[in-house]
Structures are given as structure tokens and as C-alpha cells.
Amino acid sequence: MNLRLLAVAVLAALIGGAAAIAMLPGTRERLSGALPSTGQALVGGPFTLVDHTGKTVTDKDFRGRYIMVFFGFTHCPDVCPTGLQVISAALDQVGAKADKVVPLMITVDPERDTPEQLAGYVPSFHPRLVGLTGTSEQVAGALKAYRGYAKKVEDPKSTAGYTYDHTALVYLMDPKGGFVTHFNPMGDKAVDRMAERLKQAL
Ligand code: NI
């Protein structure tokens, strides 16, 4: 992980932490004046995307199941493969209970990540991992809903000449679409930490 990615990861962790703190009962009061009083979580919300089979899906299609939301892209050299491996290993560690969870990877690079591209990528991590793409507007909408971050940056080493800095947090949403918790999929014991928290939440 280079320094820029590290900085993004740290920033994302801070934002995620702030979002989580903002959802604590005590702090919700103070925030309520600035937010619509719909009872919606600060993280999560509507999205419309296209899955790796080419089918259009929305957040509502996942109601009744937990979802784990991870933003990434198939050409990512390090953060995404690590994050997806950690998610897969944690789900396997949780066992049968984890069948209630649908892991999602939403691409931040819809230009290159077509449904076909995602279809060749997601099964190598987990048999139930769903790859999601869409128009750049649809992807931007999903990023906004999850307070996510993605920035295209020049990368002469990459064949296409660019890469993305992006959010690396994983969000767990409940069967009603509400925010449960977030995970940092990086670092020592990331699999164990994620698996333990999942066992508590499910
Ligand atoms: Ni990545």
C-alpha cells in the first residue's frame, strides 16, 4: 500500500468512525436539526446498479437479507484484492449464519468494469460475491449514498494510464436497509475482527 492509499484509508476510517458516532443515540439529537427526520441512517440509501449477470438491481432487491458493501475495481493492484479476500475469509469463518449476508462489490471504475469484466472477477473471491456496475451517474449515486470516496488518478504504470483512490471500508446493512456497522478490511487480524463482529450482528 502506498502512502496515498494509506492516507485515503485513514481518511475513510475517520469518516466511517464519524458516521458511526453520529448514529449513537446521544449524538443523533444534535444532528437532527440538520437532517431530514425520516429516521434514515447516515450511511446507506437508494441505489440502482447493474449486476455481473447484466441485470439491473436496486437496494430494495436486497431487502430481507444483510448486505456487505465494498467499493473497488477489478484493476486495483492491492487494496481491493486484499479487502475482498478478507470479506470472503470472514464469511467462511462465520459459517452457515453468513448465508444471510450478500457481499457486494460496487465498482468505482464502470468504464472498465463492465458486467462481463466483473463476472470474470468476483467468483475468484467468493461464490456469492455480487459485482455491481452501472453508468457513471449510477455509480456516483451509490458512492454518495454510502458517503464513499473515489478519485481517478493518473498512473503511468497501469496499462490504461489511470487508477483510482477509493474508500476501502466495508459497510454492513441490515435486512431493512439500515446501517449496522462498518469494518476496516486492512491490517492484522482483519478477518477475525470482521468475523467476530458479524457473529454478534447476525
Ligand atoms: Ni482498490
PDB file of C-alpha atoms and ligand atoms in Angstrom:
ATOM      1  CA  MET A   1       0.000   0.000   0.000  1.00  0.00           C
ATOM      2  CA  ASN A   2       1.492   3.318  -0.958  1.00  0.00           C
ATOM      3  CA  LEU A   3       1.227   6.459   1.139  1.00  0.00           C
ATOM      4  CA  ARG A   4      -1.601   7.943  -0.855  1.00  0.00           C
ATOM      5  CA  LEU A   5      -3.696   4.803  -0.440  1.00  0.00           C
ATOM      6  CA  LEU A   6      -2.843   4.747   3.220  1.00  0.00           C
ATOM      7  CA  ALA A   7      -3.964   8.355   3.557  1.00  0.00           C
ATOM      8  CA  VAL A   8      -7.234   7.519   1.811  1.00  0.00           C
ATOM      9  CA  ALA A   9      -7.742   4.518   4.066  1.00  0.00           C
ATOM     10  CA  VAL A  10      -7.122   6.608   7.180  1.00  0.00           C
ATOM     11  CA  LEU A  11      -9.435   9.350   5.942  1.00  0.00           C
ATOM     12  CA  ALA A  12     -12.107   6.787   5.113  1.00  0.00           C
ATOM     13  CA  ALA A  13     -11.744   5.242   8.570  1.00  0.00           C
ATOM     14  CA  LEU A  14     -12.179   8.664  10.161  1.00  0.00           C
ATOM     15  CA  ILE A  15     -15.256   9.431   8.081  1.00  0.00           C
ATOM     16  CA  GLY A  16     -16.671   5.996   8.804  1.00  0.00           C
ATOM     17  CA  GLY A  17     -15.988   6.444  12.503  1.00  0.00           C
ATOM     18  CA  ALA A  18     -17.636   9.843  12.461  1.00  0.00           C
ATOM     19  CA  ALA A  19     -20.656   8.396  10.685  1.00  0.00           C
ATOM     20  CA  ALA A  20     -20.903   5.614  13.234  1.00  0.00           C
ATOM     21  CA  ILE A  21     -20.581   8.047  16.145  1.00  0.00           C
ATOM     22  CA  ALA A  22     -23.196  10.271  14.543  1.00  0.00           C
ATOM     23  CA  MET A  23     -25.613   7.357  14.759  1.00  0.00           C
ATOM     24  CA  LEU A  24     -25.269   6.898  18.509  1.00  0.00           C
ATOM     25  CA  PRO A  25     -28.485   7.891  20.278  1.00  0.00           C
ATOM     26  CA  GLY A  26     -26.867  10.725  22.207  1.00  0.00           C
ATOM     27  CA  THR A  27     -25.454  12.455  19.173  1.00  0.00           C
ATOM     28  CA  ARG A  28     -28.444  11.940  16.924  1.00  0.00           C
ATOM     29  CA  GLU A  29     -30.282  14.724  18.758  1.00  0.00           C
ATOM     30  CA  ARG A  30     -27.633  17.236  17.936  1.00  0.00           C
ATOM     31  CA  LEU A  31     -27.602  16.236  14.279  1.00  0.00           C
ATOM     32  CA  SER A  32     -31.356  16.101  13.898  1.00  0.00           C
ATOM     33  CA  GLY A  33     -31.693  19.759  13.093  1.00  0.00           C
ATOM     34  CA  ALA A  34     -29.531  19.418  10.022  1.00  0.00           C
ATOM     35  CA  LEU A  35     -31.049  16.207   8.697  1.00  0.00           C
ATOM     36  CA  PRO A  36     -34.455  15.230   7.381  1.00  0.00           C
ATOM     37  CA  SER A  37     -36.279  13.432  10.197  1.00  0.00           C
ATOM     38  CA  THR A  38     -37.008  10.315   8.177  1.00  0.00           C
ATOM     39  CA  GLY A  39     -35.133   8.027  10.543  1.00  0.00           C
ATOM     40  CA  GLN A  40     -32.775   7.019   7.752  1.00  0.00           C
ATOM     41  CA  ALA A  41     -29.223   6.046   8.561  1.00  0.00           C
ATOM     42  CA  LEU A  42     -26.449   8.426   7.660  1.00  0.00           C
ATOM     43  CA  VAL A  43     -24.759   5.662   5.696  1.00  0.00           C
ATOM     44  CA  GLY A  44     -26.636   3.782   3.016  1.00  0.00           C
ATOM     45  CA  GLY A  45     -29.559   4.656   0.823  1.00  0.00           C
ATOM     46  CA  PRO A  46     -31.087   4.039  -2.544  1.00  0.00           C
ATOM     47  CA  PHE A  47     -29.012   2.860  -5.472  1.00  0.00           C
ATOM     48  CA  THR A  48     -29.688   1.464  -8.922  1.00  0.00           C
ATOM     49  CA  LEU A  49     -26.889  -0.561 -10.497  1.00  0.00           C
ATOM     50  CA  VAL A  50     -26.273  -3.453 -12.889  1.00  0.00           C
ATOM     51  CA  ASP A  51     -25.029  -6.776 -11.540  1.00  0.00           C
ATOM     52  CA  HIS A  52     -22.380  -9.012 -13.087  1.00  0.00           C
ATOM     53  CA  THR A  53     -25.060 -11.002 -14.916  1.00  0.00           C
ATOM     54  CA  GLY A  54     -26.278  -7.813 -16.621  1.00  0.00           C
ATOM     55  CA  LYS A  55     -29.449  -7.456 -14.529  1.00  0.00           C
ATOM     56  CA  THR A  56     -30.496  -4.066 -13.160  1.00  0.00           C
ATOM     57  CA  VAL A  57     -30.790  -4.175  -9.378  1.00  0.00           C
ATOM     58  CA  THR A  58     -31.673  -1.655  -6.693  1.00  0.00           C
ATOM     59  CA  ASP A  59     -31.055  -1.562  -2.950  1.00  0.00           C
ATOM     60  CA  LYS A  60     -34.635  -2.786  -2.478  1.00  0.00           C
ATOM     61  CA  ASP A  61     -33.837  -6.071  -4.239  1.00  0.00           C
ATOM     62  CA  PHE A  62     -31.661  -6.954  -1.230  1.00  0.00           C
ATOM     63  CA  ARG A  63     -34.303  -6.310   1.439  1.00  0.00           C
ATOM     64  CA  GLY A  64     -34.719  -9.332   3.687  1.00  0.00           C
ATOM     65  CA  ARG A  65     -31.007 -10.061   3.594  1.00  0.00           C
ATOM     66  CA  TYR A  66     -27.975  -8.392   5.085  1.00  0.00           C
ATOM     67  CA  ILE A  67     -25.586  -6.840   2.612  1.00  0.00           C
ATOM     68  CA  MET A  68     -21.902  -6.075   2.938  1.00  0.00           C
ATOM     69  CA  VAL A  69     -20.965  -3.179   0.686  1.00  0.00           C
ATOM     70  CA  PHE A  70     -17.432  -2.726  -0.588  1.00  0.00           C
ATOM     71  CA  PHE A  71     -16.327  -0.244  -3.237  1.00  0.00           C
ATOM     72  CA  GLY A  72     -13.483  -1.269  -5.518  1.00  0.00           C
ATOM     73  CA  PHE A  73     -12.426  -2.024  -9.070  1.00  0.00           C
ATOM     74  CA  THR A  74     -11.036  -5.049 -10.816  1.00  0.00           C
ATOM     75  CA  HIS A  75      -7.784  -3.386 -11.899  1.00  0.00           C
ATOM     76  CA  CYS A  76      -6.933  -2.410  -8.309  1.00  0.00           C
ATOM     77  CA  PRO A  77      -3.470  -3.781  -7.568  1.00  0.00           C
ATOM     78  CA  ASP A  78      -3.657  -4.182  -3.810  1.00  0.00           C
ATOM     79  CA  VAL A  79      -6.431  -2.761  -1.634  1.00  0.00           C
ATOM     80  CA  CYS A  80      -9.362  -4.403  -3.413  1.00  0.00           C
ATOM     81  CA  PRO A  81      -7.991  -7.933  -3.667  1.00  0.00           C
ATOM     82  CA  THR A  82      -6.987  -7.769  -0.001  1.00  0.00           C
ATOM     83  CA  GLY A  83     -10.364  -6.390   1.076  1.00  0.00           C
ATOM     84  CA  LEU A  84     -12.284  -8.982  -0.910  1.00  0.00           C
ATOM     85  CA  GLN A  85     -10.132 -11.817   0.424  1.00  0.00           C
ATOM     86  CA  VAL A  86     -10.768 -10.617   3.977  1.00  0.00           C
ATOM     87  CA  ILE A  87     -14.543 -10.409   3.390  1.00  0.00           C
ATOM     88  CA  SER A  88     -14.583 -13.916   1.897  1.00  0.00           C
ATOM     89  CA  ALA A  89     -12.497 -15.411   4.687  1.00  0.00           C
ATOM     90  CA  ALA A  90     -14.631 -13.719   7.366  1.00  0.00           C
ATOM     91  CA  LEU A  91     -17.871 -15.027   5.817  1.00  0.00           C
ATOM     92  CA  ASP A  92     -16.395 -18.532   5.675  1.00  0.00           C
ATOM     93  CA  GLN A  93     -15.268 -18.245   9.292  1.00  0.00           C
ATOM     94  CA  VAL A  94     -18.801 -17.252  10.404  1.00  0.00           C
ATOM     95  CA  GLY A  95     -20.184 -20.355   8.695  1.00  0.00           C
ATOM     96  CA  ALA A  96     -23.850 -21.077   7.954  1.00  0.00           C
ATOM     97  CA  LYS A  97     -25.104 -17.888   9.617  1.00  0.00           C
ATOM     98  CA  ALA A  98     -23.240 -15.914   6.955  1.00  0.00           C
ATOM     99  CA  ASP A  99     -25.675 -17.213   4.333  1.00  0.00           C
ATOM    100  CA  LYS A 100     -27.897 -14.327   5.457  1.00  0.00           C
ATOM    101  CA  VAL A 101     -25.317 -11.904   4.083  1.00  0.00           C
ATOM    102  CA  VAL A 102     -24.880 -10.929   0.438  1.00  0.00           C
ATOM    103  CA  PRO A 103     -21.408  -9.493  -0.173  1.00  0.00           C
ATOM    104  CA  LEU A 104     -21.408  -6.741  -2.805  1.00  0.00           C
ATOM    105  CA  MET A 105     -18.537  -5.139  -4.646  1.00  0.00           C
ATOM    106  CA  ILE A 106     -19.609  -1.884  -6.275  1.00  0.00           C
ATOM    107  CA  THR A 107     -17.087  -0.790  -8.866  1.00  0.00           C
ATOM    108  CA  VAL A 108     -15.774   2.762  -8.867  1.00  0.00           C
ATOM    109  CA  ASP A 109     -14.469   2.184 -12.426  1.00  0.00           C
ATOM    110  CA  PRO A 110     -17.552   1.468 -14.563  1.00  0.00           C
ATOM    111  CA  GLU A 111     -15.638   2.411 -17.697  1.00  0.00           C
ATOM    112  CA  ARG A 112     -13.530  -0.747 -17.480  1.00  0.00           C
ATOM    113  CA  ASP A 113     -15.705  -2.822 -15.136  1.00  0.00           C
ATOM    114  CA  THR A 114     -18.467  -3.995 -17.424  1.00  0.00           C
ATOM    115  CA  PRO A 115     -20.763  -6.782 -16.192  1.00  0.00           C
ATOM    116  CA  GLU A 116     -18.634  -9.215 -18.226  1.00  0.00           C
ATOM    117  CA  GLN A 117     -15.436  -7.970 -16.607  1.00  0.00           C
ATOM    118  CA  LEU A 118     -16.984  -8.311 -13.138  1.00  0.00           C
ATOM    119  CA  ALA A 119     -18.325 -11.783 -13.988  1.00  0.00           C
ATOM    120  CA  GLY A 120     -14.767 -12.938 -14.586  1.00  0.00           C
ATOM    121  CA  TYR A 121     -13.538 -11.366 -11.348  1.00  0.00           C
ATOM    122  CA  VAL A 122     -15.959 -11.857  -8.459  1.00  0.00           C
ATOM    123  CA  PRO A 123     -16.146 -15.696  -8.396  1.00  0.00           C
ATOM    124  CA  SER A 124     -12.417 -15.911  -7.730  1.00  0.00           C
ATOM    125  CA  PHE A 125     -13.067 -14.362  -4.297  1.00  0.00           C
ATOM    126  CA  HIS A 126     -16.364 -15.824  -3.133  1.00  0.00           C
ATOM    127  CA  PRO A 127     -19.087 -17.848  -4.873  1.00  0.00           C
ATOM    128  CA  ARG A 128     -21.803 -15.489  -3.587  1.00  0.00           C
ATOM    129  CA  LEU A 129     -19.978 -12.213  -4.194  1.00  0.00           C
ATOM    130  CA  VAL A 130     -22.076  -9.914  -6.403  1.00  0.00           C
ATOM    131  CA  GLY A 131     -20.279  -7.432  -8.655  1.00  0.00           C
ATOM    132  CA  LEU A 132     -22.159  -4.203  -9.365  1.00  0.00           C
ATOM    133  CA  THR A 133     -21.544  -1.580 -12.025  1.00  0.00           C
ATOM    134  CA  GLY A 134     -23.664   0.899 -13.976  1.00  0.00           C
ATOM    135  CA  THR A 135     -23.438   4.283 -15.611  1.00  0.00           C
ATOM    136  CA  SER A 136     -21.028   6.744 -14.057  1.00  0.00           C
ATOM    137  CA  GLU A 137     -24.088   8.556 -12.642  1.00  0.00           C
ATOM    138  CA  GLN A 138     -25.407   5.355 -11.050  1.00  0.00           C
ATOM    139  CA  VAL A 139     -22.020   4.603  -9.504  1.00  0.00           C
ATOM    140  CA  ALA A 140     -21.735   8.189  -8.266  1.00  0.00           C
ATOM    141  CA  GLY A 141     -25.180   7.807  -6.681  1.00  0.00           C
ATOM    142  CA  ALA A 142     -24.149   4.664  -4.819  1.00  0.00           C
ATOM    143  CA  LEU A 143     -20.933   6.310  -3.626  1.00  0.00           C
ATOM    144  CA  LYS A 144     -22.901   9.300  -2.379  1.00  0.00           C
ATOM    145  CA  ALA A 145     -25.380   7.075  -0.525  1.00  0.00           C
ATOM    146  CA  TYR A 146     -22.512   5.384   1.322  1.00  0.00           C
ATOM    147  CA  ARG A 147     -20.513   8.571   1.857  1.00  0.00           C
ATOM    148  CA  GLY A 148     -17.868   6.876  -0.255  1.00  0.00           C
ATOM    149  CA  TYR A 149     -14.895   8.376  -1.984  1.00  0.00           C
ATOM    150  CA  ALA A 150     -13.332   7.569  -5.352  1.00  0.00           C
ATOM    151  CA  LYS A 151     -10.934   9.678  -7.356  1.00  0.00           C
ATOM    152  CA  LYS A 152      -9.431   8.831 -10.728  1.00  0.00           C
ATOM    153  CA  VAL A 153      -5.696   9.474 -10.705  1.00  0.00           C
ATOM    154  CA  GLU A 154      -3.017   9.190 -13.351  1.00  0.00           C
ATOM    155  CA  ASP A 155      -0.875   6.081 -13.084  1.00  0.00           C
ATOM    156  CA  PRO A 156       1.769   5.677 -15.787  1.00  0.00           C
ATOM    157  CA  LYS A 157       2.495   2.148 -14.544  1.00  0.00           C
ATOM    158  CA  SER A 158      -1.064   1.000 -15.303  1.00  0.00           C
ATOM    159  CA  THR A 159      -1.822  -0.175 -18.846  1.00  0.00           C
ATOM    160  CA  ALA A 160      -4.771   2.220 -19.113  1.00  0.00           C
ATOM    161  CA  GLY A 161      -2.751   5.064 -17.569  1.00  0.00           C
ATOM    162  CA  TYR A 162      -5.018   5.566 -14.599  1.00  0.00           C
ATOM    163  CA  THR A 163      -6.060   4.081 -11.301  1.00  0.00           C
ATOM    164  CA  TYR A 164      -8.455   5.050  -8.507  1.00  0.00           C
ATOM    165  CA  ASP A 165      -8.014   6.159  -4.950  1.00  0.00           C
ATOM    166  CA  HIS A 166     -11.100   4.951  -3.158  1.00  0.00           C
ATOM    167  CA  THR A 167     -12.936   4.178   0.051  1.00  0.00           C
ATOM    168  CA  ALA A 168     -11.829   0.843   1.470  1.00  0.00           C
ATOM    169  CA  LEU A 169     -14.349   0.437   4.288  1.00  0.00           C
ATOM    170  CA  VAL A 170     -16.935  -2.333   4.293  1.00  0.00           C
ATOM    171  CA  TYR A 171     -20.479  -1.475   5.364  1.00  0.00           C
ATOM    172  CA  LEU A 172     -22.895  -3.977   6.883  1.00  0.00           C
ATOM    173  CA  MET A 173     -26.547  -3.134   6.273  1.00  0.00           C
ATOM    174  CA  ASP A 174     -29.481  -4.950   7.890  1.00  0.00           C
ATOM    175  CA  PRO A 175     -32.407  -6.634   6.088  1.00  0.00           C
ATOM    176  CA  LYS A 176     -34.363  -3.365   6.189  1.00  0.00           C
ATOM    177  CA  GLY A 177     -31.523  -1.394   4.634  1.00  0.00           C
ATOM    178  CA  GLY A 178     -30.353   0.168   7.902  1.00  0.00           C
ATOM    179  CA  PHE A 179     -26.720   0.699   8.790  1.00  0.00           C
ATOM    180  CA  VAL A 180     -25.365  -1.860  11.284  1.00  0.00           C
ATOM    181  CA  THR A 181     -21.623  -1.321  11.384  1.00  0.00           C
ATOM    182  CA  HIS A 182     -18.559  -0.856   9.258  1.00  0.00           C
ATOM    183  CA  PHE A 183     -15.297  -2.730   9.041  1.00  0.00           C
ATOM    184  CA  ASN A 184     -11.790  -1.811   8.071  1.00  0.00           C
ATOM    185  CA  PRO A 185     -10.679  -4.788   5.984  1.00  0.00           C
ATOM    186  CA  MET A 186      -6.991  -3.895   6.287  1.00  0.00           C
ATOM    187  CA  GLY A 187      -4.445  -4.743   8.919  1.00  0.00           C
ATOM    188  CA  ASP A 188      -3.617  -7.612  11.229  1.00  0.00           C
ATOM    189  CA  LYS A 189      -6.497  -9.774  12.423  1.00  0.00           C
ATOM    190  CA  ALA A 190      -8.896  -8.114   9.978  1.00  0.00           C
ATOM    191  CA  VAL A 191     -10.564 -11.462   9.235  1.00  0.00           C
ATOM    192  CA  ASP A 192     -11.002 -12.358  12.909  1.00  0.00           C
ATOM    193  CA  ARG A 193     -12.299  -8.883  13.796  1.00  0.00           C
ATOM    194  CA  MET A 194     -14.795  -8.927  10.944  1.00  0.00           C
ATOM    195  CA  ALA A 195     -15.960 -12.466  11.698  1.00  0.00           C
ATOM    196  CA  GLU A 196     -16.472 -11.704  15.400  1.00  0.00           C
ATOM    197  CA  ARG A 197     -18.480  -8.573  14.685  1.00  0.00           C
ATOM    198  CA  LEU A 198     -20.563 -10.417  12.089  1.00  0.00           C
ATOM    199  CA  LYS A 199     -21.365 -13.192  14.574  1.00  0.00           C
ATOM    200  CA  GLN A 200     -22.623 -10.564  17.037  1.00  0.00           C
ATOM    201  CA  ALA A 201     -24.677  -8.745  14.418  1.00  0.00           C
ATOM    202  CA  LEU A 202     -26.355 -11.675  12.661  1.00  0.00           C
TER     203      LEU A 202
HETATM  204 NI    NI B   1      -8.901  -0.908  -4.737  1.00  0.00          NI
END
